Amino acid sequence: QHYYITNNLSIMGNEQAKLSPEELRELEDSTYFDKRELQKWFREFMKDCPSGSLSKDDFIRIYQQFFPQGNPSQFATHVFKVFDSNSDGCISFKEFIVALSVTSKGSLDEKLDWAFSLYDLDGDGYISSAEMLSIVTSIYEMVGNMLILPKDEDTPQKRVRKIFMQMDQDNDGRLTRQEFKDGSKMDPFIVQALSIDYDQNKIEPKKS
């Protein structure tokens, strides 16, 4: 299943909240959204985040609303770190909309680059088995009992072992960006679980 997760920002919003022409041009150049979409997202963002930024606790609460049967806190924390590109502890509108552009409208390669950043927890350019286990564990905790898994994938450890057997081409115990991207294109779990598309107003399980 592929989960479309709402960002849960209210549609009403403050009609006076608008991006400047300069801000609009910059965001049009750096995202796949047009002016109308950008202004709408900005109004919604400012409605729920009048301070102009989204905190980690609020970000986690968004996930908790849509995965009540599991515990999404750790996965949401990992995703928050990727959204928070300047690592200042909060997500600005620009950070939010740039990440949203990739996760909702980006190409498969762009989504996989984004996913690689999610997995590469220490930012050293490689994914270790420990890093992979941390993310996969957080996904299993988040989805709870929503997914029925085959016996060779029914624990995070088994899943990680299977992923590394498939992807780690040189058997050095870590994945390069290219190994990860090549392997992910052959593995529906990676693409579906990590290409999290933030869509307005709903969460919708979609069968592959």
Short mmCIF file of C-alpha atoms in Angstrom, two decimals:
data_model
loop_
_atom_site.label_atom_id
_atom_site.label_comp_id
_atom_site.label_asym_id
_atom_site.label_seq_id
_atom_site.Cartn_x
_atom_site.Cartn_y
_atom_site.Cartn_z
CA GLN A 1 0.00 0.00 0.00
CA HIS A 2 1.08 3.54 -0.68
CA TYR A 3 0.03 6.07 1.93
CA TYR A 4 -0.95 9.58 0.96
CA ILE A 5 -0.55 11.61 4.11
CA THR A 6 -2.18 14.94 4.59
CA ASN A 7 -0.13 17.76 5.98
CA ASN A 8 -3.35 18.59 7.88
CA LEU A 9 -3.09 22.32 7.27
CA SER A 10 -6.47 24.05 7.32
CA ILE A 11 -7.90 25.23 4.03
CA MET A 12 -9.62 28.28 5.50
CA GLY A 13 -6.50 30.23 6.37
CA ASN A 14 -5.92 33.94 6.56
CA GLU A 15 -6.84 35.40 3.19
CA GLN A 16 -4.42 38.29 3.83
CA ALA A 17 -1.43 35.97 4.15
CA LYS A 18 0.43 36.13 0.84
CA LEU A 19 3.89 35.54 -0.49
CA SER A 20 5.69 38.50 -2.02
CA PRO A 21 6.36 38.51 -5.79
CA GLU A 22 10.03 37.87 -5.07
CA GLU A 23 9.25 34.91 -2.82
CA LEU A 24 6.85 33.53 -5.39
CA ARG A 25 9.44 33.70 -8.16
CA GLU A 26 12.04 31.98 -5.99
CA LEU A 27 9.66 29.16 -5.02
CA GLU A 28 8.38 28.73 -8.57
CA ASP A 29 11.99 28.24 -9.63
CA SER A 30 12.76 25.73 -6.87
CA THR A 31 9.51 23.70 -6.80
CA TYR A 32 6.95 22.14 -9.15
CA PHE A 33 4.13 24.35 -7.83
CA ASP A 34 2.60 27.30 -9.68
CA LYS A 35 1.77 30.69 -8.15
CA ARG A 36 -1.80 29.80 -7.25
CA GLU A 37 -0.77 26.56 -5.53
CA LEU A 38 2.04 28.29 -3.65
CA GLN A 39 -0.24 31.04 -2.32
CA LYS A 40 -2.83 28.49 -1.24
CA TRP A 41 -0.28 26.34 0.58
CA PHE A 42 1.16 29.46 2.22
CA ARG A 43 -2.23 30.55 3.57
CA GLU A 44 -2.84 27.06 4.95
CA PHE A 45 0.64 26.88 6.47
CA MET A 46 0.28 30.27 8.18
CA LYS A 47 -3.16 29.34 9.50
CA ASP A 48 -1.79 26.35 11.39
CA CYS A 49 1.66 27.84 11.97
CA PRO A 50 1.15 31.57 12.65
CA SER A 51 4.74 31.82 13.87
CA GLY A 52 5.84 30.93 10.33
CA SER A 53 7.42 27.62 11.29
CA LEU A 54 6.35 24.06 12.10
CA SER A 55 7.78 22.46 15.25
CA LYS A 56 8.85 18.84 15.55
CA ASP A 57 6.09 18.12 18.08
CA ASP A 58 3.43 19.48 15.71
CA PHE A 59 4.94 17.48 12.85
CA ILE A 60 4.76 14.28 14.91
CA ARG A 61 1.13 15.02 15.85
CA ILE A 62 0.22 15.18 12.16
CA TYR A 63 1.48 11.62 11.70
CA GLN A 64 -0.20 10.45 14.89
CA GLN A 65 -3.60 11.54 13.58
CA PHE A 66 -3.28 9.27 10.57
CA PHE A 67 -1.50 6.30 12.10
CA PRO A 68 -3.44 5.94 15.38
CA GLN A 69 -3.04 2.17 15.32
CA GLY A 70 0.77 2.46 15.42
CA ASN A 71 3.50 4.66 16.81
CA PRO A 72 4.75 7.05 14.12
CA SER A 73 6.86 9.24 16.43
CA GLN A 74 10.27 7.90 15.43
CA PHE A 75 9.54 7.83 11.69
CA ALA A 76 8.11 11.35 11.84
CA THR A 77 11.25 12.49 13.67
CA HIS A 78 13.43 11.06 10.89
CA VAL A 79 11.30 12.74 8.21
CA PHE A 80 11.35 16.03 10.13
CA LYS A 81 15.15 16.07 9.97
CA VAL A 82 15.05 15.82 6.17
CA PHE A 83 12.45 18.60 5.88
CA ASP A 84 14.47 20.79 8.27
CA SER A 85 17.23 21.37 5.75
CA ASN A 86 19.07 24.02 7.78
CA SER A 87 18.82 21.98 11.01
CA ASP A 88 17.46 24.85 13.10
CA GLY A 89 14.85 22.69 14.82
CA CYS A 90 11.79 23.88 12.92
CA ILE A 91 10.39 23.73 9.38
CA SER A 92 9.91 27.03 7.57
CA PHE A 93 7.37 27.39 4.79
CA LYS A 94 10.16 27.31 2.20
CA GLU A 95 11.58 24.08 3.65
CA PHE A 96 8.10 22.59 3.80
CA ILE A 97 7.10 23.44 0.24
CA VAL A 98 10.45 22.40 -1.28
CA ALA A 99 10.23 18.97 0.40
CA LEU A 100 6.55 18.68 -0.47
CA SER A 101 7.37 19.40 -4.11
CA VAL A 102 9.79 16.46 -4.24
CA THR A 103 7.62 14.00 -2.32
CA SER A 104 4.41 14.81 -4.19
CA LYS A 105 5.54 15.87 -7.66
CA GLY A 106 9.15 14.81 -8.05
CA SER A 107 10.48 12.17 -10.41
CA LEU A 108 11.31 8.70 -9.08
CA ASP A 109 15.01 9.63 -9.03
CA GLU A 110 14.27 12.77 -7.02
CA LYS A 111 12.14 10.83 -4.56
CA LEU A 112 14.87 8.22 -4.17
CA ASP A 113 17.49 10.92 -3.54
CA TRP A 114 15.14 12.31 -0.89
CA ALA A 115 14.67 8.82 0.58
CA PHE A 116 18.44 8.29 0.64
CA SER A 117 18.76 11.42 2.78
CA LEU A 118 16.16 9.95 5.11
CA TYR A 119 18.07 6.67 5.50
CA ASP A 120 21.57 8.19 5.69
CA LEU A 121 21.13 9.29 9.29
CA ASP A 122 24.67 10.52 9.88
CA GLY A 123 25.02 12.15 6.45
CA ASP A 124 28.23 10.33 5.51
CA GLY A 125 27.01 9.37 2.04
CA TYR A 126 26.36 5.72 2.86
CA ILE A 127 23.52 3.74 4.45
CA SER A 128 24.74 1.28 7.08
CA SER A 129 22.71 -1.72 8.14
CA ALA A 130 22.17 -0.02 11.52
CA GLU A 131 20.77 3.09 9.81
CA MET A 132 18.54 0.95 7.60
CA LEU A 133 17.34 -0.96 10.66
CA SER A 134 16.47 2.29 12.45
CA ILE A 135 14.28 3.51 9.59
CA VAL A 136 12.66 0.14 8.83
CA THR A 137 11.90 -0.37 12.53
CA SER A 138 10.25 3.05 12.67
CA ILE A 139 8.12 2.20 9.61
CA TYR A 140 7.00 -1.11 11.16
CA GLU A 141 6.13 0.72 14.39
CA MET A 142 4.18 3.35 12.45
CA VAL A 143 2.01 1.03 10.36
CA GLY A 144 1.35 -1.33 13.27
CA ASN A 145 -0.78 -4.25 12.14
CA MET A 146 -1.99 -2.57 8.94
CA LEU A 147 0.31 -4.67 6.76
CA ILE A 148 0.41 -8.46 6.54
CA LEU A 149 4.03 -9.35 5.80
CA PRO A 150 5.57 -12.55 4.43
CA LYS A 151 7.50 -14.66 6.92
CA ASP A 152 10.89 -13.52 5.59
CA GLU A 153 9.92 -9.88 6.20
CA ASP A 154 7.87 -10.10 9.39
CA THR A 155 10.50 -8.38 11.55
CA PRO A 156 12.60 -5.27 10.78
CA GLN A 157 15.78 -7.36 11.13
CA LYS A 158 14.61 -9.87 8.49
CA ARG A 159 13.59 -7.04 6.17
CA VAL A 160 16.94 -5.28 6.48
CA ARG A 161 18.83 -8.52 5.91
CA LYS A 162 16.79 -9.11 2.75
CA ILE A 163 17.33 -5.53 1.53
CA PHE A 164 21.10 -5.76 1.97
CA MET A 165 21.25 -9.14 0.23
CA GLN A 166 19.50 -7.54 -2.76
CA MET A 167 21.19 -4.12 -2.81
CA ASP A 168 24.70 -4.40 -1.37
CA GLN A 169 26.38 -5.29 -4.65
CA ASP A 170 29.97 -5.21 -3.36
CA ASN A 171 29.11 -6.82 0.00
CA ASP A 172 30.87 -4.14 2.03
CA GLY A 173 28.06 -3.83 4.56
CA ARG A 174 26.87 -0.41 3.45
CA LEU A 175 24.88 1.02 0.56
CA THR A 176 26.09 3.77 -1.73
CA ARG A 177 23.57 6.20 -3.15
CA GLN A 178 23.68 4.38 -6.49
CA GLU A 179 23.26 0.93 -4.92
CA PHE A 180 20.29 2.25 -2.95
CA LYS A 181 18.64 3.88 -5.97
CA ASP A 182 19.22 0.90 -8.26
CA GLY A 183 17.94 -1.54 -5.65
CA SER A 184 14.95 0.60 -4.70
CA LYS A 185 13.71 0.65 -8.27
CA MET A 186 13.46 -3.15 -8.03
CA ASP A 187 11.90 -3.19 -4.56
CA PRO A 188 8.32 -1.89 -4.16
CA PHE A 189 8.64 -1.68 -0.36
CA ILE A 190 11.32 1.01 -0.54
CA VAL A 191 9.52 3.15 -3.09
CA GLN A 192 6.11 2.83 -1.44
CA ALA A 193 7.18 3.24 2.16
CA LEU A 194 9.50 6.18 1.57
CA SER A 195 7.94 8.16 -1.25
CA ILE A 196 5.53 9.68 1.25
CA ASP A 197 3.27 12.01 -0.72
CA TYR A 198 1.80 14.84 1.31
CA ASP A 199 -1.62 15.57 -0.14
CA GLN A 200 -4.27 17.93 1.09
CA ASN A 201 -7.21 16.81 3.22
CA LYS A 202 -6.91 13.03 3.27
CA ILE A 203 -4.98 9.85 3.84
CA GLU A 204 -5.78 7.25 1.27
CA PRO A 205 -4.42 3.69 1.15
CA LYS A 206 -3.74 2.87 -2.46
CA LYS A 207 -3.10 -0.67 -3.60
CA SER A 208 -0.10 -1.11 -5.82
#
